JSON list of C-alpha atoms in Angstrom, two decimals:
[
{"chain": "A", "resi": 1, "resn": "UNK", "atom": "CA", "xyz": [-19.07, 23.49, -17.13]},
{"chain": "A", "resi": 2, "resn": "UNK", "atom": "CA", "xyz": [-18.06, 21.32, -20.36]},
{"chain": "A", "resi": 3, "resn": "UNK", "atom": "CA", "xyz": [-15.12, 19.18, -20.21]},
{"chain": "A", "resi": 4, "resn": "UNK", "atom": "CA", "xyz": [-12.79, 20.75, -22.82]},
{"chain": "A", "resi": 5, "resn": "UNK", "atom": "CA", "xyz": [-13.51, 19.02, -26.13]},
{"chain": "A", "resi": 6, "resn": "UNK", "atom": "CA", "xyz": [-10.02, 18.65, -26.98]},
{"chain": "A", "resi": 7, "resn": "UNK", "atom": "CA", "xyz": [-9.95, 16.00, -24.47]},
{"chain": "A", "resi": 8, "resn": "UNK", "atom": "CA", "xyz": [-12.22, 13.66, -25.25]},
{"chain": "A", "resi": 9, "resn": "UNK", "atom": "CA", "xyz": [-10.79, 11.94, -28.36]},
{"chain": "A", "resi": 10, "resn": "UNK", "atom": "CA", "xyz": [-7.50, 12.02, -26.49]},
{"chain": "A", "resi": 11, "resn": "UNK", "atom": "CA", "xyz": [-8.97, 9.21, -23.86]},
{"chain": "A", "resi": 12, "resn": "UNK", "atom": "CA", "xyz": [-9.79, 5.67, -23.86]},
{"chain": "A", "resi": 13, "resn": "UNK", "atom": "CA", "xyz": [-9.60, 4.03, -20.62]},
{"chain": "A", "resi": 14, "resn": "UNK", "atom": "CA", "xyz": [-7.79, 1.03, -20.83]},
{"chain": "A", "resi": 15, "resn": "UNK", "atom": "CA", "xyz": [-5.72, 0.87, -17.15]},
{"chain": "A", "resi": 16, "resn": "UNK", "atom": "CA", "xyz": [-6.64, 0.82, -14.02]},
{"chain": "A", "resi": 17, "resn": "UNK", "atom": "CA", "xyz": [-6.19, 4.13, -12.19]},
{"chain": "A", "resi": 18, "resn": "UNK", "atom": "CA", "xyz": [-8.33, 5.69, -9.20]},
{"chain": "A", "resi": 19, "resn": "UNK", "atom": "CA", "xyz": [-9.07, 9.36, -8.00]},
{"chain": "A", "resi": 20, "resn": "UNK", "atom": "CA", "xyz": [-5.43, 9.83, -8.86]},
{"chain": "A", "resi": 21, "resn": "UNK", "atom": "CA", "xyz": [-2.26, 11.76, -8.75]},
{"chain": "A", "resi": 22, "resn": "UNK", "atom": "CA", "xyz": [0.41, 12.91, -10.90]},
{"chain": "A", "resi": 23, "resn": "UNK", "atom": "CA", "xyz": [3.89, 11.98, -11.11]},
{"chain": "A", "resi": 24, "resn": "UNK", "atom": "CA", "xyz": [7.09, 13.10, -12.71]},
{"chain": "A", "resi": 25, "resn": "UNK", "atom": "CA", "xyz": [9.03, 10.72, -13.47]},
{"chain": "A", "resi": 26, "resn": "UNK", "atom": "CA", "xyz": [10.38, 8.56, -10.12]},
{"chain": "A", "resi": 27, "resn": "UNK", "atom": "CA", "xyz": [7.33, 9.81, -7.72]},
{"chain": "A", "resi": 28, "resn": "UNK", "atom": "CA", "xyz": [3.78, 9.96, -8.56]},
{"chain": "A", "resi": 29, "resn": "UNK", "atom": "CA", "xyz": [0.75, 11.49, -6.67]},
{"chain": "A", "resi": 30, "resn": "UNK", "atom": "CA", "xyz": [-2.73, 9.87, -6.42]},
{"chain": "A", "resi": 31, "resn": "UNK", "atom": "CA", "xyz": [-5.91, 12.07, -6.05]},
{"chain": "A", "resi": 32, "resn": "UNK", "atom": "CA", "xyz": [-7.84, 13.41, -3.27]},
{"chain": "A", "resi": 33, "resn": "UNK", "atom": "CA", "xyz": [-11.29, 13.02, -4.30]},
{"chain": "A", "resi": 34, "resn": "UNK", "atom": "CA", "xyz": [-11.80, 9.06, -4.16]},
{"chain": "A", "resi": 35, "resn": "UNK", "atom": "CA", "xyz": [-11.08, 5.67, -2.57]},
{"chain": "A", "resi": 36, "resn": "UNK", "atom": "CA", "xyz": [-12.54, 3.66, -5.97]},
{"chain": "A", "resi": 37, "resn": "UNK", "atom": "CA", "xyz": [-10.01, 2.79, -8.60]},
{"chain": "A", "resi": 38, "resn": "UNK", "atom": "CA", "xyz": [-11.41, 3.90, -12.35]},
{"chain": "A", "resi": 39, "resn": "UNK", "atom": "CA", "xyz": [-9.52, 3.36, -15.27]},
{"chain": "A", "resi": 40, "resn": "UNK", "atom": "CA", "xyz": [-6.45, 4.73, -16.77]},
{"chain": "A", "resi": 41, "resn": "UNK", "atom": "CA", "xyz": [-6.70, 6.89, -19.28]},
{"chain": "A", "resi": 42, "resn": "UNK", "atom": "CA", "xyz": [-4.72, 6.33, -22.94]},
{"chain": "A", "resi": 43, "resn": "UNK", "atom": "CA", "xyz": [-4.01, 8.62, -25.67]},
{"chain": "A", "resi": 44, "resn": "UNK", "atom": "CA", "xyz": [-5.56, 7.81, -29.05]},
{"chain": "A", "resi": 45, "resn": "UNK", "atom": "CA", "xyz": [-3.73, 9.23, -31.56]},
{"chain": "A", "resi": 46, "resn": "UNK", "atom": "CA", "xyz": [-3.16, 6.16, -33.95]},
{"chain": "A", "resi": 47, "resn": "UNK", "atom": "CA", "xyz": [-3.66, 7.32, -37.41]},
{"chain": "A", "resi": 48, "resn": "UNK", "atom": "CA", "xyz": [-3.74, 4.52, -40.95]},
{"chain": "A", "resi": 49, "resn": "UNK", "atom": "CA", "xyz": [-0.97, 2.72, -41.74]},
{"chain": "A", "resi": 50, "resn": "UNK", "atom": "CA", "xyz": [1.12, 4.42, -44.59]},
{"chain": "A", "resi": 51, "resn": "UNK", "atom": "CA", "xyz": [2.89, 2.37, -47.15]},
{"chain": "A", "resi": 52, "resn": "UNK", "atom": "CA", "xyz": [6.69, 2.41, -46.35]},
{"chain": "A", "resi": 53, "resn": "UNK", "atom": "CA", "xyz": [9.37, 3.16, -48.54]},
{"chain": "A", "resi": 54, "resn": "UNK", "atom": "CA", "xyz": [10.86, -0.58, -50.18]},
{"chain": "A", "resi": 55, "resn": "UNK", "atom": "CA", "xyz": [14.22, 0.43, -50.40]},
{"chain": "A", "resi": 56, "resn": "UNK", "atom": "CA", "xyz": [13.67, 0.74, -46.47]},
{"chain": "A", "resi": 57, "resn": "UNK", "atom": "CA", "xyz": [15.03, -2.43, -44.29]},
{"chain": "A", "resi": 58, "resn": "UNK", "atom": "CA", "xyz": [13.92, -2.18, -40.92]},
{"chain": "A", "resi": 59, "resn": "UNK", "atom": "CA", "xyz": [9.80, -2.76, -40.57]},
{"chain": "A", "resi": 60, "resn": "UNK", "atom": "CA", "xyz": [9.98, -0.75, -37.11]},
{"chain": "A", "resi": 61, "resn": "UNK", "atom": "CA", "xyz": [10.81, 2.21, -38.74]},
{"chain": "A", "resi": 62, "resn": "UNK", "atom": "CA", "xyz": [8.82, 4.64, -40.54]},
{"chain": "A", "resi": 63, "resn": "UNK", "atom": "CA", "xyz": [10.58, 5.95, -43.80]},
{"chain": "A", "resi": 64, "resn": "UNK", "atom": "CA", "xyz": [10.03, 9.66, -45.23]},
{"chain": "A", "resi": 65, "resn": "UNK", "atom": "CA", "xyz": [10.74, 10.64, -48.82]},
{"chain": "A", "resi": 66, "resn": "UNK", "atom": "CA", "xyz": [13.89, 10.61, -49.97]},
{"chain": "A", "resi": 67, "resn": "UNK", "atom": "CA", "xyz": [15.25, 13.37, -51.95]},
{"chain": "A", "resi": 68, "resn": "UNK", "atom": "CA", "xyz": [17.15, 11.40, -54.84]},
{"chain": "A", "resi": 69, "resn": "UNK", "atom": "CA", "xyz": [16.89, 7.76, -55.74]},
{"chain": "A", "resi": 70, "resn": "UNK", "atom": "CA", "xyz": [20.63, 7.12, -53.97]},
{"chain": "A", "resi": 71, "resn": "UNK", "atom": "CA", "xyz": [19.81, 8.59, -50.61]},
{"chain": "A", "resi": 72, "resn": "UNK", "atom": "CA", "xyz": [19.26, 6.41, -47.79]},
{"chain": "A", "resi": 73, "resn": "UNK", "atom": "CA", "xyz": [15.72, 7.50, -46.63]},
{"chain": "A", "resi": 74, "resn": "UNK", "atom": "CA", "xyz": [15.36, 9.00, -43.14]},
{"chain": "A", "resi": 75, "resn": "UNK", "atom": "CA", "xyz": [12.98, 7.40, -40.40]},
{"chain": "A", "resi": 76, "resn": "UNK", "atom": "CA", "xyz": [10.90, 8.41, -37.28]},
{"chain": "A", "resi": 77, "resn": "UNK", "atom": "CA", "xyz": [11.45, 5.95, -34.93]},
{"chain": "A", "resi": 78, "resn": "UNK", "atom": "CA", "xyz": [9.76, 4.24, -33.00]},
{"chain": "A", "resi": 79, "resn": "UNK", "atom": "CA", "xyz": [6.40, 5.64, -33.03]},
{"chain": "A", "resi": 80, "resn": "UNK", "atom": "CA", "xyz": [5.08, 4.02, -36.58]},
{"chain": "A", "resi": 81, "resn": "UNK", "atom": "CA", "xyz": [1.20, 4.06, -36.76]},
{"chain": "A", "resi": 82, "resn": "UNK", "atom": "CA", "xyz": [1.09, 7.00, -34.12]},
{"chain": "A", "resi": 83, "resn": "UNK", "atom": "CA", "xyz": [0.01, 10.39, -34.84]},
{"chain": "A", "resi": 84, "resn": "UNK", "atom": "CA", "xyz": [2.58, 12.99, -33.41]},
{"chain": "A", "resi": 85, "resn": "UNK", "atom": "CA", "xyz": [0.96, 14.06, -30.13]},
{"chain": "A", "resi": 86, "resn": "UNK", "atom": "CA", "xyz": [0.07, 18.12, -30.08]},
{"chain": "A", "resi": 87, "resn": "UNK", "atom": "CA", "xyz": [0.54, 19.60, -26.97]},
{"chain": "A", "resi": 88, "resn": "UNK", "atom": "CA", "xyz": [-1.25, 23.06, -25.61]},
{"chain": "A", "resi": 89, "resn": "UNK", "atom": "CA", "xyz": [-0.89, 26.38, -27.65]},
{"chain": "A", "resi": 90, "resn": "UNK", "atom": "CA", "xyz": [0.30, 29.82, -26.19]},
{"chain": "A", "resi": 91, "resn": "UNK", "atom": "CA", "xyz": [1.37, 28.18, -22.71]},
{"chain": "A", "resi": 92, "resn": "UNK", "atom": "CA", "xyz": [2.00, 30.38, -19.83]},
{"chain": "A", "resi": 93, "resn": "UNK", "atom": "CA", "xyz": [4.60, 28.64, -17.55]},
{"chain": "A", "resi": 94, "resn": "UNK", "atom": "CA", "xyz": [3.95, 31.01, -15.13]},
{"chain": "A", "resi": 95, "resn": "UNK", "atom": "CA", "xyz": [0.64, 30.62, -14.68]},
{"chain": "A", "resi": 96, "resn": "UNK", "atom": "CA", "xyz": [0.34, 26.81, -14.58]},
{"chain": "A", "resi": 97, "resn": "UNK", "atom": "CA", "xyz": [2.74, 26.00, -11.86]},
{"chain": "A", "resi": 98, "resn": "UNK", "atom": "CA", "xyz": [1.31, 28.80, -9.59]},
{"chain": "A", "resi": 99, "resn": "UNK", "atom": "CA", "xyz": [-0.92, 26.97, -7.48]},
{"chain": "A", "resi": 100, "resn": "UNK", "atom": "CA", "xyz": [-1.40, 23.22, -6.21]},
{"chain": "A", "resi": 101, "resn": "UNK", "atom": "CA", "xyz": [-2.97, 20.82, -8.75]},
{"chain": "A", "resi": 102, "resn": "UNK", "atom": "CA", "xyz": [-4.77, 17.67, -7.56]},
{"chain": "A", "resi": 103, "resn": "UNK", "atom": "CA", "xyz": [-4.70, 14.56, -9.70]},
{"chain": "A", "resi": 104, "resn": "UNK", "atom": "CA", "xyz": [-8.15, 13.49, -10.48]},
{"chain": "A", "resi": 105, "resn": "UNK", "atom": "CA", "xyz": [-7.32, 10.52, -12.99]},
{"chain": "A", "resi": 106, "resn": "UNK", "atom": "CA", "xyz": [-3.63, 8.49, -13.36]},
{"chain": "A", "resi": 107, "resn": "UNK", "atom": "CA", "xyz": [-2.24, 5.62, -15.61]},
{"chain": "A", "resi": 108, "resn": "UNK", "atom": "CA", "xyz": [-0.21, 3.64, -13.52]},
{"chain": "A", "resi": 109, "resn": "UNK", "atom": "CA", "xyz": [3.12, 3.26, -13.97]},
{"chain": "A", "resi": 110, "resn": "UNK", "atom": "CA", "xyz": [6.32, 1.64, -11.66]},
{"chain": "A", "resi": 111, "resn": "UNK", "atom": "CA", "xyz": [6.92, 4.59, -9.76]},
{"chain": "A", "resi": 112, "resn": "UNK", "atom": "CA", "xyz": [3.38, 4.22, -8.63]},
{"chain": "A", "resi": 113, "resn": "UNK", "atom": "CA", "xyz": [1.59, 1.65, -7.98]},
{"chain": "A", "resi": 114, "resn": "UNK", "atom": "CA", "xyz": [-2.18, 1.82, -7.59]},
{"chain": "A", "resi": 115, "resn": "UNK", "atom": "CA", "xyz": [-2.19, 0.90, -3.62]},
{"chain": "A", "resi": 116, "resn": "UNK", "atom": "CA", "xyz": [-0.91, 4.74, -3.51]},
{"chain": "A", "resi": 117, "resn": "UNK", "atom": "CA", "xyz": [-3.82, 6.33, -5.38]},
{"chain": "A", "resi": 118, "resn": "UNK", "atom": "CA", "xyz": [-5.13, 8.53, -2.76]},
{"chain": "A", "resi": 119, "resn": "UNK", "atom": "CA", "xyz": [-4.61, 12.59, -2.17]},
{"chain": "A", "resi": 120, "resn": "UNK", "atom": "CA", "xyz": [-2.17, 12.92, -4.88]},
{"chain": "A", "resi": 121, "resn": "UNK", "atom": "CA", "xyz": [-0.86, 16.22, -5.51]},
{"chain": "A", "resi": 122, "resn": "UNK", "atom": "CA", "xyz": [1.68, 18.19, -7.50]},
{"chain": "A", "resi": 123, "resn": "UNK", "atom": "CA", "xyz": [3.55, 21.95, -6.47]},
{"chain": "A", "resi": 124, "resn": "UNK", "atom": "CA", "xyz": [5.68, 23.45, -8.42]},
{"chain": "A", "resi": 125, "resn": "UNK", "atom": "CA", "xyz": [7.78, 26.83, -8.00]},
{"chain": "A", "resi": 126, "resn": "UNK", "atom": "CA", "xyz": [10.54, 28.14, -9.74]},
{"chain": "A", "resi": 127, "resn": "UNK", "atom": "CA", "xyz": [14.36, 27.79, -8.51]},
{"chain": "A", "resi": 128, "resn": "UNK", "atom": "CA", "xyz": [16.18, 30.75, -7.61]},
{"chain": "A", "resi": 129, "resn": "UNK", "atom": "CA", "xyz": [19.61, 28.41, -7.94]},
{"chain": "A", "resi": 130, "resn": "UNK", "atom": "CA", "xyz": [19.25, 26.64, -11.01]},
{"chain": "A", "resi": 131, "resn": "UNK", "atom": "CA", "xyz": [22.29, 24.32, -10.37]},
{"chain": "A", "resi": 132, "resn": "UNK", "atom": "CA", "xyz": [25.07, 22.16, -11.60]},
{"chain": "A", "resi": 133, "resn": "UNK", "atom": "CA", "xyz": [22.25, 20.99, -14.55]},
{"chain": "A", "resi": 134, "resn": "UNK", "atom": "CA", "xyz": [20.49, 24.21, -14.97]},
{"chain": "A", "resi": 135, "resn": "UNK", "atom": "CA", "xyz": [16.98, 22.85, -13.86]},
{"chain": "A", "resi": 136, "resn": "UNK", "atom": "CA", "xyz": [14.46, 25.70, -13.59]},
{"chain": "A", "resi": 137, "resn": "UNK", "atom": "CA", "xyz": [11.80, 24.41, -11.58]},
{"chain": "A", "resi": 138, "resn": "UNK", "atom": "CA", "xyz": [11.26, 22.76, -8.45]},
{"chain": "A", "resi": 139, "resn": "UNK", "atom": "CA", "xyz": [8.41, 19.75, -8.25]},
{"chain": "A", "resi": 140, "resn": "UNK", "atom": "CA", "xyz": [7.10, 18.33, -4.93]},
{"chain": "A", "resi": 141, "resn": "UNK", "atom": "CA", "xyz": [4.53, 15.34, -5.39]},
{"chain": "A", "resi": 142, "resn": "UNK", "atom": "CA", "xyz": [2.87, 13.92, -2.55]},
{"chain": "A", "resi": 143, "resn": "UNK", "atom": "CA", "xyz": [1.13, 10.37, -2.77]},
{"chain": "A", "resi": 144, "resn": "UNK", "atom": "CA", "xyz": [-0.90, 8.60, 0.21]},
{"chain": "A", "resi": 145, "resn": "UNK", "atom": "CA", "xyz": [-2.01, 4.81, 0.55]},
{"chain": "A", "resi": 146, "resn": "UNK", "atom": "CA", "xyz": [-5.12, 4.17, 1.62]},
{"chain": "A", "resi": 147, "resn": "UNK", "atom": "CA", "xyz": [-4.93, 4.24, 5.07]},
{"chain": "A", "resi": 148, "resn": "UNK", "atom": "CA", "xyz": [-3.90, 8.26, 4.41]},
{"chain": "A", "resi": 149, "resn": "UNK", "atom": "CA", "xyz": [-1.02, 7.71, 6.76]},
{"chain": "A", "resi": 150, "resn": "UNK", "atom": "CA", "xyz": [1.67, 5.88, 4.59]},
{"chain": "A", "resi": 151, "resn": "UNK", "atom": "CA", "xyz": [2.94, 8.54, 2.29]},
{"chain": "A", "resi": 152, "resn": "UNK", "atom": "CA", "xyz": [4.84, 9.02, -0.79]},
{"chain": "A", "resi": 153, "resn": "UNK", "atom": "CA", "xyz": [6.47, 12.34, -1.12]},
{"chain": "A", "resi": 154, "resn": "UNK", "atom": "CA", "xyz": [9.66, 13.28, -4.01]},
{"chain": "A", "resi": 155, "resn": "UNK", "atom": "CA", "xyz": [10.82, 16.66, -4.66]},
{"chain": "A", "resi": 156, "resn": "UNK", "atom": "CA", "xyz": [12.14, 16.16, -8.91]},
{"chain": "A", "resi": 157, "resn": "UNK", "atom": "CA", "xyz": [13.47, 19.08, -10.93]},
{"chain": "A", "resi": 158, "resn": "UNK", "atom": "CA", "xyz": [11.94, 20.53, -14.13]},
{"chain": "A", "resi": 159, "resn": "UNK", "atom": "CA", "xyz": [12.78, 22.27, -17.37]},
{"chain": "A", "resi": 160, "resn": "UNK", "atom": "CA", "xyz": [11.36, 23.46, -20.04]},
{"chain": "A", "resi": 161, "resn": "UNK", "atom": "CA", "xyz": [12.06, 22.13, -23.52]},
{"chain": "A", "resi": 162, "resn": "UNK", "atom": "CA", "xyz": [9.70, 23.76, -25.63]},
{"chain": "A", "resi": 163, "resn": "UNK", "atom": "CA", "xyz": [6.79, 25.24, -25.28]},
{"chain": "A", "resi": 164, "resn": "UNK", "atom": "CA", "xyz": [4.44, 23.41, -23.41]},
{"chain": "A", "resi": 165, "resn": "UNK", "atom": "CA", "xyz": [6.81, 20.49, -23.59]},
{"chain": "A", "resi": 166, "resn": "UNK", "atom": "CA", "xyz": [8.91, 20.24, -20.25]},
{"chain": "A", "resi": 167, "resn": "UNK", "atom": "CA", "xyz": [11.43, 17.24, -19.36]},
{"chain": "A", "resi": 168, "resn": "UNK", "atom": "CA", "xyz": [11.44, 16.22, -15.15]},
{"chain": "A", "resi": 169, "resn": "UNK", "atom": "CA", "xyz": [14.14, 13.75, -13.17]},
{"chain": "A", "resi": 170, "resn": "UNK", "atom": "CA", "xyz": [15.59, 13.97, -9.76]},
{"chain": "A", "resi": 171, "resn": "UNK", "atom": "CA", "xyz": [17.63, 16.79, -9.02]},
{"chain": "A", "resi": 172, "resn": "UNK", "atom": "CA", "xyz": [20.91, 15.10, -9.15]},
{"chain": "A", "resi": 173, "resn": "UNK", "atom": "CA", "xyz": [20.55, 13.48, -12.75]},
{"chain": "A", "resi": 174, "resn": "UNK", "atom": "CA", "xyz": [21.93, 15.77, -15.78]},
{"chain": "A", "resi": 175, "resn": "UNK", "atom": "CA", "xyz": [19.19, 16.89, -17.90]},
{"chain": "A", "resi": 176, "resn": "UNK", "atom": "CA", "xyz": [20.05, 14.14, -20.61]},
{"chain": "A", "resi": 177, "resn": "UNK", "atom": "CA", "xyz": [18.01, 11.49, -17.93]},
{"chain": "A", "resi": 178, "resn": "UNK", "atom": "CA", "xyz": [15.02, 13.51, -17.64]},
{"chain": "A", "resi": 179, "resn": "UNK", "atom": "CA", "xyz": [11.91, 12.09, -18.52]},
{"chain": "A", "resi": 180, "resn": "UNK", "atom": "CA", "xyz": [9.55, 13.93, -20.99]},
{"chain": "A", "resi": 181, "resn": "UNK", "atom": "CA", "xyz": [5.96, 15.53, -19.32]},
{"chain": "A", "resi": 182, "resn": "UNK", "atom": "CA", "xyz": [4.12, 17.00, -21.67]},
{"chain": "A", "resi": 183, "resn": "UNK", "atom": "CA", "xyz": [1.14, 19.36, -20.88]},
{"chain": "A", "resi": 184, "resn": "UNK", "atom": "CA", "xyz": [-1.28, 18.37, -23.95]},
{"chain": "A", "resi": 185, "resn": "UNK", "atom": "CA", "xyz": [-4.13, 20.63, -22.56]},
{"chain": "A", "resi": 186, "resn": "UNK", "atom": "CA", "xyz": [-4.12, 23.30, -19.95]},
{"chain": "A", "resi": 187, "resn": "UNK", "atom": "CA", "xyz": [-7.21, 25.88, -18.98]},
{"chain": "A", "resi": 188, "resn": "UNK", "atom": "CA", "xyz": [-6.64, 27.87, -15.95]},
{"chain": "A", "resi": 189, "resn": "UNK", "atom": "CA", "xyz": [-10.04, 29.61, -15.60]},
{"chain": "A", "resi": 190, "resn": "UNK", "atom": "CA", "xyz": [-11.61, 26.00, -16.01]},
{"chain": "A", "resi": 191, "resn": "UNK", "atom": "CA", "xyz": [-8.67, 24.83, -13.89]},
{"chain": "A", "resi": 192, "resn": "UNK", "atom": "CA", "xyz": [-7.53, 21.56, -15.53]},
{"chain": "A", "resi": 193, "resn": "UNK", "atom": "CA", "xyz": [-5.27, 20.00, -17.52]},
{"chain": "A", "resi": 194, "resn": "UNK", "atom": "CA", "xyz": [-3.95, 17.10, -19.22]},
{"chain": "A", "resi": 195, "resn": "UNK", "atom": "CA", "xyz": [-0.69, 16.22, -18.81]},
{"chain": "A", "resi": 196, "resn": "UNK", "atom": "CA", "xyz": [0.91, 13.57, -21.19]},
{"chain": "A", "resi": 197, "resn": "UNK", "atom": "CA", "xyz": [4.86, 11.64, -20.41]},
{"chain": "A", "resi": 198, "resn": "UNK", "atom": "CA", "xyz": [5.77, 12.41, -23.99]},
{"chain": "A", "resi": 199, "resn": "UNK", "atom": "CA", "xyz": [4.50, 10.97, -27.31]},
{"chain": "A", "resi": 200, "resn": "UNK", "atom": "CA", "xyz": [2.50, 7.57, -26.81]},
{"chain": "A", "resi": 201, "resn": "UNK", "atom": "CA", "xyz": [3.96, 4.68, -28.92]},
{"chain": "A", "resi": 202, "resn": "UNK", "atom": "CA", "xyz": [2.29, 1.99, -28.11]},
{"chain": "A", "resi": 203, "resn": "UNK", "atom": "CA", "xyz": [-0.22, 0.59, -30.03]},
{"chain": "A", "resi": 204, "resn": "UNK", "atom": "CA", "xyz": [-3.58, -0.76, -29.51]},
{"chain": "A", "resi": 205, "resn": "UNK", "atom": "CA", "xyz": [-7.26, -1.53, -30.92]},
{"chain": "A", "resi": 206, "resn": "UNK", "atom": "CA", "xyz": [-8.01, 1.66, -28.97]},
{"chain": "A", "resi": 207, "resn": "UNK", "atom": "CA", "xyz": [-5.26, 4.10, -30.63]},
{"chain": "A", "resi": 208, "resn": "UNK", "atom": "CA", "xyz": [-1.69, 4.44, -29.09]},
{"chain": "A", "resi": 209, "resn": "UNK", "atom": "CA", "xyz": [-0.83, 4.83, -25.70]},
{"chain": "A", "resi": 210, "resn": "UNK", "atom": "CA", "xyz": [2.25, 5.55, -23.35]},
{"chain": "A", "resi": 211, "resn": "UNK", "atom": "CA", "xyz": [4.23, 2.85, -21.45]},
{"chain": "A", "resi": 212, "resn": "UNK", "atom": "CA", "xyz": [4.10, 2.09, -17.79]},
{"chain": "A", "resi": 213, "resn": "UNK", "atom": "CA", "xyz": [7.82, 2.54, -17.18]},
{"chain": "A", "resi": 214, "resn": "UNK", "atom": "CA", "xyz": [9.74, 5.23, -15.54]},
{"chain": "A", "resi": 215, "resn": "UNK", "atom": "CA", "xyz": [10.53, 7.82, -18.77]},
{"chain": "A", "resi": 216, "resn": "UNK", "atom": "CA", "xyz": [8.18, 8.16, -21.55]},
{"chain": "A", "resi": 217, "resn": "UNK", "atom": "CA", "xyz": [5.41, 6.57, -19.48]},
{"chain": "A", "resi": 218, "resn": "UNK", "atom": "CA", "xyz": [2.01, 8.09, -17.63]},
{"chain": "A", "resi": 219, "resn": "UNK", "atom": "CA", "xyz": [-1.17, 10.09, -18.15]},
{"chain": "A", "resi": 220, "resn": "UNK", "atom": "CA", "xyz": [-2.37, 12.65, -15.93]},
{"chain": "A", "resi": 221, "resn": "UNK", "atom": "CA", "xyz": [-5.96, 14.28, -15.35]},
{"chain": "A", "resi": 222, "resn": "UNK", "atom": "CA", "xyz": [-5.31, 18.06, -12.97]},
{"chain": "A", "resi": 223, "resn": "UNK", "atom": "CA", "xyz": [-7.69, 19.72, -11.97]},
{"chain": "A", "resi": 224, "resn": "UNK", "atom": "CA", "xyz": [-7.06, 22.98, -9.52]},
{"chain": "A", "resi": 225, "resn": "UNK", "atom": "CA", "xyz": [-9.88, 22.02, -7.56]},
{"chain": "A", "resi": 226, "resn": "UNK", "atom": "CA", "xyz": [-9.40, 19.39, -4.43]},
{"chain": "A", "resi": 227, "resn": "UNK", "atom": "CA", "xyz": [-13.10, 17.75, -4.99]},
{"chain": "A", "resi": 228, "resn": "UNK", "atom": "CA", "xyz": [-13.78, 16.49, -8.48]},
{"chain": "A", "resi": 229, "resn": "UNK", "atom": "CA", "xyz": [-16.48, 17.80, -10.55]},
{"chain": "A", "resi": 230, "resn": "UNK", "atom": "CA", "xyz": [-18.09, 14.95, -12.62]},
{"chain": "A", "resi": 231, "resn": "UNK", "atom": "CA", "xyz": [-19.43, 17.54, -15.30]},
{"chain": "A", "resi": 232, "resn": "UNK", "atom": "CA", "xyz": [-15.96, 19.16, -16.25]}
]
């Protein structure tokens, strides 16, 4: 079995992770398949720096062309030098939250530190009361330490934005504080995917990566299978 080829320009490993779980937003989930700590994995989507518009002011922001010499040129803040992320085609919502997914590979981020790297998993299923904020879909991550007895467990809410583009915060936050988690590559008869916590603006010598944070932070190897396999 081939690792998807999509993925491999999307990863340089740049922070430490280990056989490693998932997390949306304020709880994470480490993997089951190993007690050694890899590396994180990055996004490298940096692209060549364009030349910017001079009538713009701010250098942190990226200019586009304006449509008459008076008009005040509009930006794309704050993700200058990185290419827009592209997330999976013809996504079935259905079908990717319908069974347990194990997290094989993690950047880590606040919520979870790397002492809680171990038998990391992510369920989700869909909610038959959507609530006060009109979340869709129920997410229960589980995250142990290495002793396997001190765990880590949050149940978060989901909902889709677009696509394969969802947005995930605890259940009692309105939608507005929901972090971004974006699922950049998904096969289900392979059974893995790559999840992303939005579009990765920070840059580095490797291409641009996502922060370490709470929202907008995180990087997430699935894979449907509890044991890794080294040749996906």
């Amino acid at each position: 079995m081939t690792f998807h080829s999509q993925l491999l320009p999307l990863l340089a490993f740049t922070t430490t992770l280990g056989d490693h779980a998932p997390s949306l937003l304020n709880t994470a989930a480490p993997s089951m398949t190993s007690l050694i700590p890899s590396q994180a994995p990055t996004i490298s989507t940096s692209t060549p720096t364009t030349t910017t518009n001079p009538t713009t002011v701010s250098p942190t922001m990226a200019p586009t062309i304006t449509t008459t010499p008076t008009a005040m040129p509009t930006t794309r803040a704050p993700f200058e030098g990185c290419k827009d992320l592209d997330v999976a085609v013809n996504f079935d919502l259905d079908s990717f939250i319908s069974a347990k997914w194990y997290v094989q590979q993690q950047q880590v981020v606040d919520y979870l530190p790397e002492n809680r790297f171990y038998c990391v998993t992510a369920e989700y299923s869909k909610r038959g009361n959507p609530g006060l904020f009109r979340y869709e879909i129920n997410v229960k991550n589980k995250a142990y330490e290495e002793d396997r007895t001190t765990k880590t467990e949050g149940n978060l809410c989901a909902y889709k934005t677009d696509n394969a583009k969802l947005a995930v915060a605890p259940c009692f936050l309105p939608r507005f504080a929901a972090g971004p988690y974006w699922v950049v590559v998904y096969d289900e008869e392979e059974g893995y995917a790559l999840i992303s916590g939005g579009q990765p603006n920070i840059k580095t010598e490797n291409g641009c990566k996502n922060g370490d944070g709470t929202n907008n932070s995180g990087l997430w190897i699935f894979t449907r299978k509890q044991e890794r396999n080294e040749t996906l």
